[in-house]
Short mmCIF file of C-alpha atoms in Angstrom, two decimals:
data_model
loop_
_atom_site.label_atom_id
_atom_site.label_comp_id
_atom_site.label_asym_id
_atom_site.label_seq_id
_atom_site.Cartn_x
_atom_site.Cartn_y
_atom_site.Cartn_z
CA MET A 1 194.80 376.13 214.86
CA ASP A 2 192.81 378.45 217.07
CA TYR A 3 189.66 376.80 215.79
CA ILE A 4 190.91 373.34 216.81
CA ILE A 5 191.91 374.62 220.25
CA HIS A 6 188.46 376.16 220.61
CA LEU A 7 186.87 372.78 219.84
CA LEU A 8 189.18 371.00 222.30
CA ILE A 9 188.18 373.46 225.03
CA PHE A 10 184.53 372.69 224.33
CA ILE A 11 185.23 368.96 224.33
CA SER A 12 186.92 369.30 227.75
CA ILE A 13 183.96 371.24 229.18
CA TYR A 14 181.40 368.83 227.75
CA ALA A 15 183.45 365.82 228.83
CA ILE A 16 183.11 367.09 232.43
CA LEU A 17 179.36 367.42 231.95
CA ALA A 18 179.03 364.01 230.30
CA MET A 19 181.16 362.16 232.87
CA SER A 20 179.23 363.68 235.75
CA LEU A 21 175.88 362.91 234.13
CA ASN A 22 177.06 359.36 233.52
CA LEU A 23 177.52 358.96 237.28
CA LEU A 24 173.79 359.50 237.57
CA VAL A 25 172.37 357.90 234.45
CA GLY A 26 174.89 355.20 233.60
CA TYR A 27 176.12 354.12 237.01
CA THR A 28 173.06 354.77 239.19
CA GLY A 29 170.32 354.34 236.58
CA LEU A 30 168.73 357.70 237.38
CA LEU A 31 167.52 359.32 234.17
CA SER A 32 168.23 362.91 235.11
CA VAL A 33 167.08 365.63 232.72
CA THR A 34 168.21 368.54 234.85
CA HIS A 35 171.96 368.54 234.43
CA ALA A 36 171.94 371.74 232.36
CA ALA A 37 170.41 373.53 235.34
CA PHE A 38 173.49 372.91 237.50
CA TYR A 39 175.73 373.76 234.57
CA GLY A 40 173.86 377.06 234.56
CA VAL A 41 174.18 377.53 238.32
CA GLY A 42 177.96 377.27 237.99
CA ALA A 43 178.04 379.57 234.97
CA TYR A 44 175.82 382.27 236.47
CA THR A 45 177.52 382.19 239.87
CA THR A 46 180.93 382.60 238.25
CA ALA A 47 179.64 385.30 235.91
CA LEU A 48 178.00 387.33 238.67
CA LEU A 49 180.82 387.01 241.20
CA MET A 50 183.60 387.77 238.70
CA LYS A 51 181.88 390.56 236.84
CA PHE A 52 180.05 392.41 239.60
CA ALA A 53 181.99 391.49 242.76
CA GLY A 54 185.48 391.15 241.33
CA PHE A 55 186.02 387.62 242.64
CA ASN A 56 188.89 385.51 241.40
CA PHE A 57 187.73 382.77 239.01
CA PHE A 58 188.78 379.92 241.27
CA ILE A 59 186.96 381.34 244.29
CA ALA A 60 183.89 382.02 242.15
CA LEU A 61 184.09 378.46 240.83
CA ALA A 62 184.28 377.08 244.38
CA ILE A 63 181.31 379.18 245.48
CA GLY A 64 179.42 378.00 242.39
CA VAL A 65 180.10 374.40 243.39
CA VAL A 66 178.83 375.07 246.92
CA ILE A 67 175.65 376.71 245.58
CA ALA A 68 175.13 373.82 243.15
CA LEU A 69 175.60 371.36 246.04
CA ILE A 70 173.03 373.21 248.16
CA ALA A 71 170.56 373.50 245.26
CA SER A 72 171.02 369.86 244.30
CA PHE A 73 170.62 368.79 247.90
CA LEU A 74 167.28 370.62 248.14
CA ILE A 75 166.11 369.31 244.76
CA GLY A 76 167.49 365.88 245.54
CA LEU A 77 165.54 365.69 248.80
CA VAL A 78 162.42 365.67 246.66
CA ILE A 79 163.43 363.58 243.67
CA SER A 80 165.61 361.01 245.45
CA LYS A 81 162.41 359.47 246.73
CA LEU A 82 161.41 358.84 243.11
CA SER A 83 162.64 356.27 240.66
CA GLY A 84 162.25 355.34 237.01
CA ASP A 85 160.06 357.55 234.84
CA TYR A 86 158.97 359.64 237.81
CA TYR A 87 162.58 360.56 238.52
CA ALA A 88 163.06 361.69 234.92
CA LEU A 89 159.88 363.78 234.99
CA GLY A 90 160.71 365.29 238.38
CA SER A 91 164.21 366.25 237.24
CA LEU A 92 162.82 367.73 234.02
CA GLY A 93 160.50 369.90 236.11
CA PHE A 94 163.46 371.27 238.05
CA ASN A 95 165.35 372.15 234.86
CA ILE A 96 162.33 374.22 233.81
CA ILE A 97 162.16 375.92 237.22
CA VAL A 98 165.86 376.84 237.21
CA PHE A 99 165.65 378.09 233.61
CA THR A 100 162.66 380.24 234.58
CA ILE A 101 164.68 381.74 237.43
CA PHE A 102 167.59 382.57 235.07
CA LEU A 103 165.14 384.13 232.63
CA ASN A 104 162.92 386.09 234.99
CA TRP A 105 165.07 387.18 237.92
CA GLN A 106 166.14 390.12 235.82
CA THR A 107 167.62 392.21 238.62
CA LEU A 108 170.17 389.48 239.21
CA THR A 109 170.62 387.71 235.87
CA ARG A 110 169.55 390.42 233.39
CA GLY A 111 167.11 387.85 232.05
CA PRO A 112 167.27 387.20 228.29
CA LEU A 113 169.91 389.90 227.83
CA GLY A 114 172.40 387.69 229.59
CA ILE A 115 175.64 388.77 231.26
CA PRO A 116 178.43 389.88 228.92
CA GLY A 117 182.03 390.78 229.65
CA ILE A 118 182.87 388.02 232.11
CA PRO A 119 186.62 388.15 232.80
CA ARG A 120 189.03 385.32 232.06
CA PRO A 121 190.58 383.44 235.00
CA GLU A 122 193.73 384.64 236.73
CA LEU A 123 196.12 382.63 238.85
CA PHE A 124 199.15 384.16 240.63
CA GLY A 125 199.15 387.10 238.21
CA PHE A 126 198.83 384.91 235.11
CA THR A 127 195.71 385.49 233.03
CA PHE A 128 194.31 382.62 231.00
CA SER A 129 193.51 384.98 228.15
CA GLY A 130 194.99 382.91 225.34
CA ASN A 131 193.13 379.84 224.12
CA ILE A 132 196.07 377.49 224.61
CA ALA A 133 196.26 378.49 228.26
CA TYR A 134 192.51 378.08 228.57
CA LEU A 135 192.71 374.64 226.97
CA ALA A 136 195.34 373.65 229.55
CA LEU A 137 193.04 374.89 232.32
CA SER A 138 189.89 373.18 231.05
CA PHE A 139 191.79 369.98 230.24
CA ALA A 140 193.27 369.95 233.75
CA PHE A 141 189.79 370.23 235.25
CA ALA A 142 188.51 367.48 232.93
CA VAL A 143 191.33 365.18 234.09
CA LEU A 144 190.59 365.98 237.74
CA VAL A 145 186.90 365.20 237.25
CA TYR A 146 187.79 361.99 235.42
CA LEU A 147 190.03 360.88 238.31
CA ALA A 148 187.38 361.82 240.86
CA CYS A 149 184.74 359.85 238.94
CA ARG A 150 187.07 356.86 238.76
CA PHE A 151 187.67 357.10 242.49
CA ILE A 152 183.92 357.14 243.13
CA ILE A 153 183.02 354.23 240.89
CA GLY A 154 185.93 352.14 242.13
CA SER A 155 184.74 352.44 245.72
CA SER A 156 182.14 350.47 247.65
CA PHE A 157 179.92 353.52 247.17
CA GLY A 158 180.24 353.12 243.39
CA ARG A 159 179.34 349.44 243.59
CA ALA A 160 176.25 350.29 245.61
CA LEU A 161 175.27 352.85 242.94
CA LYS A 162 175.33 350.11 240.31
CA ALA A 163 173.23 347.87 242.55
CA ILE A 164 170.69 350.71 242.91
CA ARG A 165 170.57 350.86 239.14
CA GLU A 166 169.98 347.12 238.95
CA ASP A 167 167.37 346.65 241.67
CA GLU A 168 166.92 349.35 244.27
CA GLU A 169 164.26 347.48 246.24
CA ALA A 170 166.39 344.35 246.50
CA LEU A 171 169.39 346.39 247.62
CA LYS A 172 167.37 347.98 250.42
CA CYS A 173 166.90 344.51 251.89
CA PHE A 174 170.65 344.45 252.53
CA GLY A 175 170.50 347.49 254.78
CA TYR A 176 171.11 350.28 252.26
CA HIS A 177 169.38 353.65 252.65
CA THR A 178 169.31 354.03 248.89
CA SER A 179 167.72 357.49 248.87
CA VAL A 180 170.80 358.82 250.73
CA TYR A 181 173.06 357.30 248.08
CA LYS A 182 170.92 358.81 245.32
CA LEU A 183 170.99 362.20 247.00
CA VAL A 184 174.77 362.17 247.43
CA ILE A 185 175.54 361.16 243.84
CA PHE A 186 173.05 363.72 242.57
CA ALA A 187 174.89 366.42 244.54
CA ILE A 188 178.33 365.23 243.39
CA ALA A 189 177.20 365.25 239.74
CA ALA A 190 175.71 368.72 240.20
CA GLY A 191 179.00 369.96 241.70
CA PHE A 192 180.95 368.71 238.67
CA ALA A 193 178.41 370.26 236.27
CA SER A 194 178.87 373.54 238.08
CA VAL A 195 182.64 373.34 237.44
CA ALA A 196 181.89 372.96 233.72
CA GLY A 197 179.56 375.96 233.95
CA ALA A 198 182.29 378.13 235.48
CA LEU A 199 184.73 377.14 232.74
CA TYR A 200 182.13 377.86 230.06
CA ALA A 201 181.18 381.29 231.44
CA SER A 202 184.74 382.49 231.74
CA TYR A 203 185.70 381.10 228.32
CA ILE A 204 182.78 382.48 226.30
CA THR A 205 182.70 385.59 228.57
CA PHE A 206 178.93 385.66 228.20
CA VAL A 207 176.03 383.69 229.69
CA ASP A 208 172.33 383.74 228.91
CA PRO A 209 169.52 381.40 229.97
CA THR A 210 169.07 379.56 226.67
CA THR A 211 172.35 377.67 227.11
CA PHE A 212 171.01 375.97 230.22
CA TYR A 213 167.60 374.81 229.12
CA LEU A 214 166.17 371.38 228.32
CA PRO A 215 167.82 370.98 224.87
CA GLU A 216 171.20 371.19 226.62
CA SER A 217 170.18 368.47 229.10
CA VAL A 218 169.02 366.36 226.16
CA LEU A 219 172.31 367.00 224.34
CA LEU A 220 174.21 365.79 227.41
CA LEU A 221 172.05 362.69 227.58
CA SER A 222 172.74 362.08 223.88
CA MET A 223 176.47 362.29 224.56
CA ILE A 224 176.47 359.62 227.24
CA ILE A 225 174.06 357.35 225.39
CA LEU A 226 176.19 357.61 222.26
CA GLY A 227 179.50 357.18 224.09
CA GLY A 228 178.18 354.48 226.36
CA LEU A 229 176.47 354.34 229.70
CA SER A 230 178.44 353.31 232.75
CA ASN A 231 181.75 354.03 231.04
CA LEU A 232 183.80 357.18 231.60
CA GLN A 233 185.84 356.92 228.39
CA GLY A 234 182.53 356.55 226.57
CA SER A 235 181.38 359.88 228.03
CA VAL A 236 184.47 361.60 226.65
CA ILE A 237 184.01 359.93 223.26
CA GLY A 238 180.33 360.91 223.19
CA ALA A 239 181.17 364.52 224.05
CA ALA A 240 183.87 364.66 221.37
CA VAL A 241 181.65 363.15 218.67
CA LEU A 242 178.71 365.43 219.34
CA ILE A 243 180.89 368.54 219.54
CA LEU A 244 182.73 367.68 216.33
CA LEU A 245 179.77 366.39 214.33
CA PRO A 246 178.05 369.75 213.71
CA GLU A 247 181.44 371.23 212.88
CA ALA A 248 181.91 368.53 210.27
CA LEU A 249 178.55 369.45 208.80
CA ARG A 250 179.87 372.92 208.11
CA PHE A 251 182.53 371.46 205.84
CA VAL A 252 179.96 369.47 203.88
CA GLY A 253 178.91 372.78 202.45
CA PHE A 254 175.83 373.60 204.45
CA PRO A 255 175.53 377.24 205.52
CA ASP A 256 176.11 377.85 209.25
CA THR A 257 172.42 378.46 209.93
CA ILE A 258 171.34 375.13 208.42
CA ALA A 259 174.21 373.31 210.11
CA ALA A 260 172.92 374.57 213.45
CA GLN A 261 169.43 373.23 212.72
CA LEU A 262 170.86 369.98 211.43
CA ARG A 263 172.70 369.52 214.70
CA LEU A 264 169.44 369.03 216.60
CA PHE A 265 168.16 366.77 213.83
CA VAL A 266 171.31 364.64 214.00
CA TYR A 267 171.14 364.37 217.81
CA GLY A 268 167.55 363.16 217.63
CA LEU A 269 168.27 360.72 214.84
CA LEU A 270 171.34 359.37 216.64
CA ILE A 271 169.38 358.62 219.81
CA VAL A 272 166.66 356.80 217.87
CA LEU A 273 169.20 354.74 215.90
CA LEU A 274 171.23 353.92 218.99
CA MET A 275 168.17 352.79 220.91
CA LEU A 276 167.28 350.53 217.99
CA TYR A 277 170.65 349.08 217.09
CA ARG A 278 173.16 349.69 219.88
CA PRO A 279 171.43 350.64 223.12
CA GLN A 280 174.69 350.33 225.07
CA GLY A 281 176.38 353.03 222.90
CA ILE A 282 179.98 352.92 221.66
CA ARG A 283 181.70 351.83 224.92
CA GLY A 284 178.72 351.23 227.18
CA GLU A 285 178.58 348.59 229.86
CA TYR A 286 174.91 349.08 230.61
CA LYS A 287 171.71 349.28 228.59
CA LEU A 288 168.89 351.61 229.55
CA MET B 1 162.19 330.81 272.42
CA ASN B 2 160.44 332.35 269.40
CA ILE B 3 162.49 334.51 267.09
CA ILE B 4 159.48 335.68 265.08
CA GLU B 5 155.92 336.15 266.23
CA ALA B 6 153.13 337.51 264.11
CA LYS B 7 149.88 338.57 265.69
CA ASN B 8 146.74 339.34 263.71
CA LEU B 9 148.66 340.44 260.62
CA THR B 10 146.43 341.95 257.95
CA LYS B 11 147.25 343.23 254.48
CA HIS B 12 144.97 344.51 251.73
CA PHE B 13 145.83 345.26 248.10
CA ASP B 14 143.25 347.54 246.51
CA GLY B 15 140.47 346.05 248.56
CA VAL B 16 141.66 342.45 248.15
CA LEU B 17 142.51 340.80 251.44
CA ALA B 18 145.92 339.17 250.97
CA ILE B 19 146.67 338.45 254.64
CA ASP B 20 143.76 337.98 256.98
CA ARG B 21 144.39 338.22 260.76
CA LEU B 22 147.32 335.84 260.54
CA SER B 23 149.04 334.78 263.76
CA PHE B 24 151.91 332.34 264.08
CA SER B 25 155.29 331.96 265.67
CA VAL B 26 158.66 330.63 264.54
CA ALA B 27 161.01 329.06 267.06
CA ASN B 28 164.65 330.06 267.06
CA GLY B 29 166.98 327.66 265.27
CA THR B 30 164.29 325.76 263.42
CA ILE B 31 163.27 325.28 259.82
CA THR B 32 159.69 326.36 259.22
CA GLY B 33 157.94 325.64 255.97
CA ILE B 34 155.17 327.85 254.66
CA ILE B 35 152.90 326.17 252.17
CA GLY B 36 149.63 326.97 250.53
CA PRO B 37 148.05 327.22 247.11
CA ASN B 38 149.03 330.01 244.71
CA GLY B 39 147.59 333.30 245.90
CA SER B 40 147.34 332.16 249.50
CA GLY B 41 149.54 335.06 250.69
CA LYS B 42 152.88 333.31 251.22
CA THR B 43 154.98 335.80 249.29
CA THR B 44 153.04 338.73 250.73
CA LEU B 45 153.90 337.40 254.17
CA THR B 46 157.58 337.14 253.21
CA ASN B 47 157.49 340.69 251.90
CA ILE B 48 155.98 341.94 255.17
CA LEU B 49 158.49 340.01 257.29
CA SER B 50 161.39 341.46 255.28
CA GLY B 51 159.99 344.99 255.37
CA MET B 52 159.44 345.25 251.63
CA ILE B 53 155.80 346.11 252.11
CA PRO B 54 154.07 347.46 255.22
CA LYS B 55 151.39 345.54 257.06
CA ASP B 56 148.00 347.21 257.47
CA ASN B 57 147.34 345.92 260.98
CA GLY B 58 148.70 343.50 263.52
CA MET B 59 152.04 343.09 265.18
CA ILE B 60 155.41 341.63 264.26
CA ILE B 61 157.72 340.71 267.11
CA ILE B 62 161.30 339.87 266.22
CA ASP B 63 163.40 338.37 268.97
CA GLY B 64 161.14 339.96 271.58
CA VAL B 65 161.09 343.41 269.95
CA ALA B 66 157.63 344.52 268.81
CA LEU B 67 157.89 346.46 265.56
CA GLU B 68 155.29 348.99 264.51
CA ARG B 69 156.84 349.41 261.09
CA LEU B 70 159.63 347.31 259.66
CA LYS B 71 161.37 348.97 256.69
CA SER B 72 163.35 346.94 254.20
CA TYR B 73 166.67 348.62 255.06
CA ASP B 74 166.05 347.78 258.73
CA ALA B 75 165.58 344.06 258.04
CA ARG B 76 169.34 343.50 258.06
CA ARG B 77 169.61 345.22 261.44
CA TYR B 78 167.06 342.77 262.84
CA GLY B 79 169.01 339.86 261.34
CA ILE B 80 166.63 339.02 258.50
CA ALA B 81 167.85 338.01 255.04
CA ARG B 82 165.78 336.87 252.12
CA THR B 83 165.70 335.52 248.60
CA PHE B 84 162.98 336.19 246.05
CA GLN B 85 160.47 333.98 244.31
CA ASN B 86 161.42 335.63 241.00
CA VAL B 87 165.20 335.85 241.12
CA ARG B 88 166.43 339.40 241.72
CA VAL B 89 170.19 339.38 241.34
CA PHE B 90 171.98 342.52 240.13
CA GLU B 91 171.96 341.41 236.51
CA GLN B 92 174.52 343.76 234.94
CA MET B 93 177.07 343.35 237.72
CA SER B 94 179.63 340.59 238.13
CA VAL B 95 178.99 337.65 240.45
CA LEU B 96 181.76 338.96 242.70
CA ASP B 97 180.20 342.45 242.88
CA ASN B 98 176.77 340.94 243.58
CA LEU B 99 178.27 339.47 246.72
CA LEU B 100 180.70 342.24 247.67
CA VAL B 101 177.88 344.78 247.78
CA VAL B 102 176.32 342.79 250.60
CA VAL B 103 179.38 342.87 252.85
CA THR B 104 180.84 346.32 252.24
CA GLU B 105 180.30 349.55 254.15
CA ARG B 106 176.74 350.97 254.25
CA ASN B 107 177.64 354.41 255.53
CA VAL B 108 177.98 356.70 252.50
CA TRP B 109 181.15 358.44 253.62
CA GLY B 110 182.79 355.20 254.67
CA ALA B 111 181.75 353.51 251.42
CA LEU B 112 183.28 356.32 249.33
CA PHE B 113 186.69 355.65 250.78
CA GLU B 114 186.42 351.88 251.02
CA ARG B 115 188.00 349.57 248.48
CA HIS B 116 187.11 345.89 248.69
CA GLY B 117 189.96 344.73 250.85
CA GLU B 118 191.22 341.23 251.37
CA TYR B 119 188.89 340.68 254.31
CA HIS B 120 185.75 341.19 252.22
CA ARG B 121 187.17 339.28 249.27
CA ALA B 122 188.08 336.31 251.44
CA ARG B 123 184.56 336.13 252.88
CA VAL B 124 183.03 336.35 249.43
CA LEU B 125 185.29 333.67 247.97
CA GLU B 126 184.38 331.38 250.82
CA VAL B 127 180.67 331.78 250.01
CA LEU B 128 181.35 331.42 246.27
CA GLU B 129 182.98 328.10 247.06
CA ARG B 130 180.00 327.08 249.16
CA ILE B 131 177.48 327.82 246.40
CA GLY B 132 179.68 326.34 243.68
CA LEU B 133 180.19 329.54 241.70
CA ARG B 134 183.86 330.26 242.36
CA ASP B 135 184.79 329.85 238.71
CA LYS B 136 182.03 332.30 237.72
CA GLN B 137 183.14 335.21 239.88
CA THR B 138 183.95 337.55 237.00
CA ALA B 139 180.90 336.63 234.93
CA LEU B 140 177.99 339.04 234.73
CA ALA B 141 175.05 337.75 236.76
CA ARG B 142 172.80 337.93 233.72
CA THR B 143 174.93 335.32 231.95
CA LEU B 144 174.32 332.71 234.67
CA SER B 145 171.77 329.95 234.30
CA TYR B 146 168.52 330.23 236.25
CA GLY B 147 169.74 327.81 238.89
CA GLN B 148 173.07 329.58 239.27
CA ARG B 149 171.27 332.88 239.76
CA LYS B 150 169.18 331.27 242.49
CA LEU B 151 172.36 330.06 244.14
CA LEU B 152 173.84 333.54 243.83
CA GLU B 153 170.81 334.94 245.63
CA ILE B 154 171.30 332.39 248.40
CA GLY B 155 175.00 333.30 248.55
CA ARG B 156 174.04 336.94 248.94
CA ALA B 157 171.74 336.04 251.82
CA LEU B 158 174.42 333.89 253.47
CA LEU B 159 176.86 336.81 253.47
CA THR B 160 174.52 338.92 255.59
CA ASP B 161 175.19 336.55 258.48
CA ALA B 162 171.52 336.88 259.42
CA ARG B 163 169.65 335.10 262.18
CA VAL B 164 166.56 334.42 260.05
CA TYR B 165 166.66 333.37 256.39
CA LEU B 166 163.51 333.73 254.32
CA PHE B 167 163.82 331.53 251.25
CA ASP B 168 160.99 332.03 248.78
CA GLU B 169 160.72 328.91 246.61
CA PRO B 170 164.47 328.31 246.36
CA PHE B 171 164.06 324.91 244.70
CA ALA B 172 161.66 325.90 241.92
CA GLY B 173 163.04 325.02 238.50
CA LEU B 174 166.36 323.64 239.76
CA PHE B 175 168.31 320.61 238.62
CA PRO B 176 168.57 317.91 241.33
CA GLU B 177 172.29 318.61 242.00
CA MET B 178 171.60 322.27 242.68
CA ALA B 179 168.60 321.41 244.83
CA LYS B 180 170.83 319.04 246.79
CA LEU B 181 173.32 321.85 247.35
CA ILE B 182 170.59 324.11 248.71
CA VAL B 183 169.36 321.32 250.99
CA THR B 184 172.90 321.04 252.36
CA ILE B 185 173.09 324.80 252.90
CA ILE B 186 169.78 324.80 254.78
CA HIS B 187 170.96 321.92 256.99
CA GLU B 188 174.19 323.82 257.67
CA LEU B 189 172.28 326.94 258.61
CA LYS B 190 170.23 324.98 261.11
CA ALA B 191 173.34 323.36 262.50
CA ASP B 192 174.73 326.89 263.01
CA GLY B 193 171.66 327.77 265.08
CA LYS B 194 170.05 329.91 262.36
CA THR B 195 166.34 330.03 261.63
CA VAL B 196 165.07 329.25 258.15
CA ILE B 197 161.62 330.05 256.82
CA LEU B 198 161.05 328.16 253.64
CA ILE B 199 158.25 328.77 251.17
CA GLU B 200 157.99 325.65 249.07
CA HIS B 201 155.55 323.61 247.02
CA ASN B 202 157.54 320.39 247.08
CA MET B 203 156.01 318.34 249.90
CA GLU B 204 158.85 315.84 249.95
CA LEU B 205 161.30 318.64 250.71
CA ILE B 206 158.95 320.09 253.33
CA ARG B 207 158.78 316.69 255.05
CA GLU B 208 162.53 316.20 254.79
CA LEU B 209 163.64 319.63 255.93
CA CYS B 210 161.06 321.30 258.13
CA ASP B 211 160.50 321.05 261.86
CA THR B 212 157.24 322.93 261.56
CA VAL B 213 154.94 323.74 258.71
CA ILE B 214 152.47 326.60 258.42
CA VAL B 215 149.66 326.15 255.93
CA MET B 216 148.03 329.25 254.50
CA ASP B 217 144.87 329.59 252.47
CA SER B 218 143.32 332.86 251.30
CA GLY B 219 145.64 334.80 253.59
CA ARG B 220 144.59 332.86 256.67
CA LEU B 221 146.31 330.27 258.82
CA LEU B 222 144.84 326.91 257.97
CA ALA B 223 147.07 324.65 260.03
CA GLU B 224 150.34 324.69 261.92
CA GLY B 225 152.50 321.94 263.39
CA ALA B 226 154.91 319.13 262.54
CA PRO B 227 154.80 318.20 258.83
CA LYS B 228 153.89 314.57 259.47
CA ASN B 229 150.76 315.66 261.32
CA VAL B 230 149.78 318.74 259.33
CA LEU B 231 150.15 317.25 255.88
CA LYS B 232 147.65 314.52 256.78
CA LYS B 233 144.88 316.90 257.80
CA ARG B 234 141.79 316.77 255.63
CA GLU B 235 141.39 320.58 255.33
CA VAL B 236 145.03 320.89 254.25
CA LEU B 237 144.66 318.23 251.60
CA GLU B 238 141.47 319.87 250.37
CA ALA B 239 142.88 323.37 250.22
CA TYR B 240 146.34 322.54 248.99
CA LEU B 241 146.02 319.43 246.93
CA GLY B 242 142.37 319.83 245.91
CA GLU B 243 141.66 316.37 247.27
#
């Protein structure tokens, strides 16, 4: 039972990441390969503030969101002027830069050693130490992010995002400063990713740079492509499938080490097959 | 009173002169046709006038305001709306959303908290009726026929409530009934005191619709005036019709 709860916690955290990335890739058509960086910003901020400064989880999470917003705003100022392939390459560059900071700013992050012993969240004297309590917490955040994403895409702002995805130059002719829209949605998505990072850090109680590198950004992209672009339920389905799939491989009889390698193989194969046979994914409303 | 004046407009693309010291004016409330052979710079001119590409040199004056640099998102502020030679609707959005996006809030904060209220919907439905696509409002734009997508583009332009409408070959590839509908819309715009700039190859339509015609060749102004006079000129016939 504990194992299933553990998987559900991971699905909740990755659902937050996938939904927020879908705002960028699926709804706005911006192929961002830097989402893991903001996931990391949230995780490291929470880890550092809780472990070394004794902050409450929720305050650390909020500060992580603010830092992710500031970082994304600065990064977004540069890449929001780009579109198409250039946007993807620019965002990829920023994921590498942020990873390099996590790895090499050793006085702050302890570099490759990572930060162990991150406390679990506390609220009004209650500690979320048990996994059922943590599942309730992470699920609550996932629901909040889902509702926030629905609010965004149901607004005039959300409609404009889709129009940017369809034809940014044409939309500009109707008086839209599209780079401002791109910057704002980039920051919102980064803020949500940072929430997922905080939940991850406090759940695993350990962070190190490798979790927030390019393969993680690619995994997140795989989730939303599999589940379906421009569809929030699809993001959740994609996250669930790609969290559960490697676990299923364990039961096929492969040793844990091979199952881990196979996971990457399966992700790659899935993306290729989806692009060939179902580019809109399981529930997608938009094709790349 | 001129609503648009262009003085010595010049535009190069990688060393190729697309617009060559072009000067002309468009009177307020008129229909002006722009004709010329393929590659004569008509679409480049439309792109400059709508801010989609910058001019290299020269001056654009809109309603008495001289503009150093017109950006595409400023075109709406100056009352300019356009359609495209190659249709550019928002393909994977519904017909309704294609139109709503034109009328809703531009300010990011305002747009985040705005739902398409009855006011916007009523305006959009009125235009859908006008362009004959009311029964297609929930359809994705990509599922429309070529002509319907052209009409959707025109509907989008109508919703901007602009002062100047730049229509880039709106009749190309259309069935006669759809062409007739667009003719009606252009007449209505003129009756409302709007200005229409029409790029078109169909000389019958130019004669029927336009008060003035501008003939371009190799990025230059070849002739300008009333269609009945301009279309008879020898240099126009030579350049445009190869006669």
